[in-house]
Amino acid sequence: NDTVGVHWGHAVCDEAPGFTYIYGLGQGKPYVARVPNGDVLAPWEFFTGTAWSNDPNDANPMVDFMGSEQFTVFKYGDEYVYVSQAGGFSKEVVSFTSDKPYAGWINKQLLFLAEPPVTDSNLFVYNAVAHPQFMKDDRLLVSYNVNSFVLGDVFKDARKYRPIFYRVPMGLILE
């Protein structure tokens, strides 16, 4: 909502009947809006926690979870999956599932700890996202980024500024 300062467009789910769901983050928590399938110029509806409203100030988080600005929501079988890195500089990459792309998120699972490829206290990991379009053998591709608080580090060692990819068994998410 405008008072929270939701930054919209971090994720999109186009796999639900009738609507395209657009996700954003406000004060560290995920929010969701919707439009008729593919029509992002149509008036948006914002999820209030129990219903939909045309007023963005009525929006409430879709789940009580402090997450990363970048995250993913996608449909897998009959369920929706939300994958995010925990907020701040957490290394936890987690998932939730629901039968709706906007509410009822349950079954929080720790998928893995995002680690830099080298030990260095200047390094941090950020923006874990899932890539369901590259699913292979029922294993979800998830990426995250590594960077350094010291800019010069990344010019000295390419391992300190790069994406890392990890495959997660869908069975872990759907437990």
mmCIF file of N, CA and C in Angstrom, residues 6 11 21 32 39 43 68-69 71 77-78 90 98 104-105 109 114-115 140-141 173-175:
data_model
loop_
_atom_site.group_PDB
_atom_site.id
_atom_site.type_symbol
_atom_site.label_atom_id
_atom_site.label_comp_id
_atom_site.label_asym_id
_atom_site.label_seq_id
_atom_site.Cartn_x
_atom_site.Cartn_y
_atom_site.Cartn_z
ATOM 1 N N VAL A 6 4.845 -0.105 -0.768
ATOM 2 C CA VAL A 6 5.063 -1.366 -1.462
ATOM 3 C C VAL A 6 5.737 -1.091 -2.799
ATOM 4 N N ALA A 11 7.662 -10.048 -8.500
ATOM 5 C CA ALA A 11 7.285 -11.358 -9.021
ATOM 6 C C ALA A 11 5.932 -11.238 -9.697
ATOM 7 N N TYR A 21 -1.300 -12.216 -11.183
ATOM 8 C CA TYR A 21 -0.982 -11.737 -9.840
ATOM 9 C C TYR A 21 0.381 -11.059 -9.868
ATOM 10 N N VAL A 32 0.346 -8.632 -2.575
ATOM 11 C CA VAL A 32 -0.100 -9.099 -3.880
ATOM 12 C C VAL A 32 -1.270 -8.252 -4.377
ATOM 13 N N ASP A 39 -3.539 -8.125 -18.366
ATOM 14 C CA ASP A 39 -3.908 -6.725 -18.618
ATOM 15 C C ASP A 39 -3.420 -5.822 -17.488
ATOM 16 N N PRO A 43 -7.475 -1.565 -14.053
ATOM 17 C CA PRO A 43 -7.409 -1.202 -12.627
ATOM 18 C C PRO A 43 -6.949 -2.391 -11.781
ATOM 19 N N SER A 68 12.972 -11.267 1.174
ATOM 20 C CA SER A 68 13.825 -10.518 0.265
ATOM 21 C C SER A 68 12.983 -9.757 -0.757
ATOM 22 N N GLU A 69 13.551 -8.702 -1.313
ATOM 23 C CA GLU A 69 12.886 -7.947 -2.377
ATOM 24 C C GLU A 69 12.607 -8.820 -3.592
ATOM 25 N N PHE A 71 11.698 -12.474 -5.127
ATOM 26 C CA PHE A 71 11.137 -13.772 -4.762
ATOM 27 C C PHE A 71 10.360 -14.308 -5.952
ATOM 28 N N GLY A 77 1.591 -28.274 -10.160
ATOM 29 C CA GLY A 77 0.446 -29.175 -9.972
ATOM 30 C C GLY A 77 -0.763 -28.356 -9.562
ATOM 31 N N ASP A 78 -1.357 -28.717 -8.442
ATOM 32 C CA ASP A 78 -2.526 -27.991 -7.936
ATOM 33 C C ASP A 78 -2.170 -26.965 -6.871
ATOM 34 N N SER A 90 20.033 -12.646 5.905
ATOM 35 C CA SER A 90 19.860 -14.056 6.218
ATOM 36 C C SER A 90 20.329 -14.914 5.046
ATOM 37 N N SER A 98 0.514 -23.056 -1.049
ATOM 38 C CA SER A 98 -0.886 -22.680 -0.854
ATOM 39 C C SER A 98 -1.707 -23.210 -2.020
ATOM 40 N N GLY A 104 -3.198 -18.007 2.340
ATOM 41 C CA GLY A 104 -3.191 -19.372 2.854
ATOM 42 C C GLY A 104 -1.823 -20.022 2.805
ATOM 43 N N TRP A 105 -0.761 -19.234 2.822
ATOM 44 C CA TRP A 105 0.604 -19.764 2.710
ATOM 45 C C TRP A 105 0.966 -20.536 3.975
ATOM 46 N N GLN A 109 9.230 -24.297 4.564
ATOM 47 C CA GLN A 109 10.335 -25.251 4.512
ATOM 48 C C GLN A 109 11.651 -24.497 4.305
ATOM 49 N N ALA A 114 22.049 -20.246 1.705
ATOM 50 C CA ALA A 114 22.804 -19.655 0.606
ATOM 51 C C ALA A 114 24.168 -19.220 1.151
ATOM 52 N N GLU A 115 25.202 -19.834 0.644
ATOM 53 C CA GLU A 115 26.560 -19.565 1.126
ATOM 54 C C GLU A 115 27.424 -18.998 0.014
ATOM 55 N N LEU A 140 13.764 -28.195 -8.658
ATOM 56 C CA LEU A 140 13.604 -26.778 -8.953
ATOM 57 C C LEU A 140 14.959 -26.077 -8.957
ATOM 58 N N LEU A 141 15.223 -25.297 -9.998
ATOM 59 C CA LEU A 141 16.443 -24.505 -10.054
ATOM 60 C C LEU A 141 16.220 -23.203 -9.282
ATOM 61 N N ILE A 173 9.886 -29.245 -0.876
ATOM 62 C CA ILE A 173 8.941 -28.123 -0.833
ATOM 63 C C ILE A 173 7.544 -28.590 -0.470
ATOM 64 N N LEU A 174 7.158 -29.738 -0.985
ATOM 65 C CA LEU A 174 5.774 -30.215 -0.833
ATOM 66 C C LEU A 174 5.563 -31.109 0.378
ATOM 67 N N GLU A 175 6.595 -31.327 1.220
ATOM 68 C CA GLU A 175 6.487 -32.190 2.407
ATOM 69 C C GLU A 175 5.255 -31.891 3.220
#
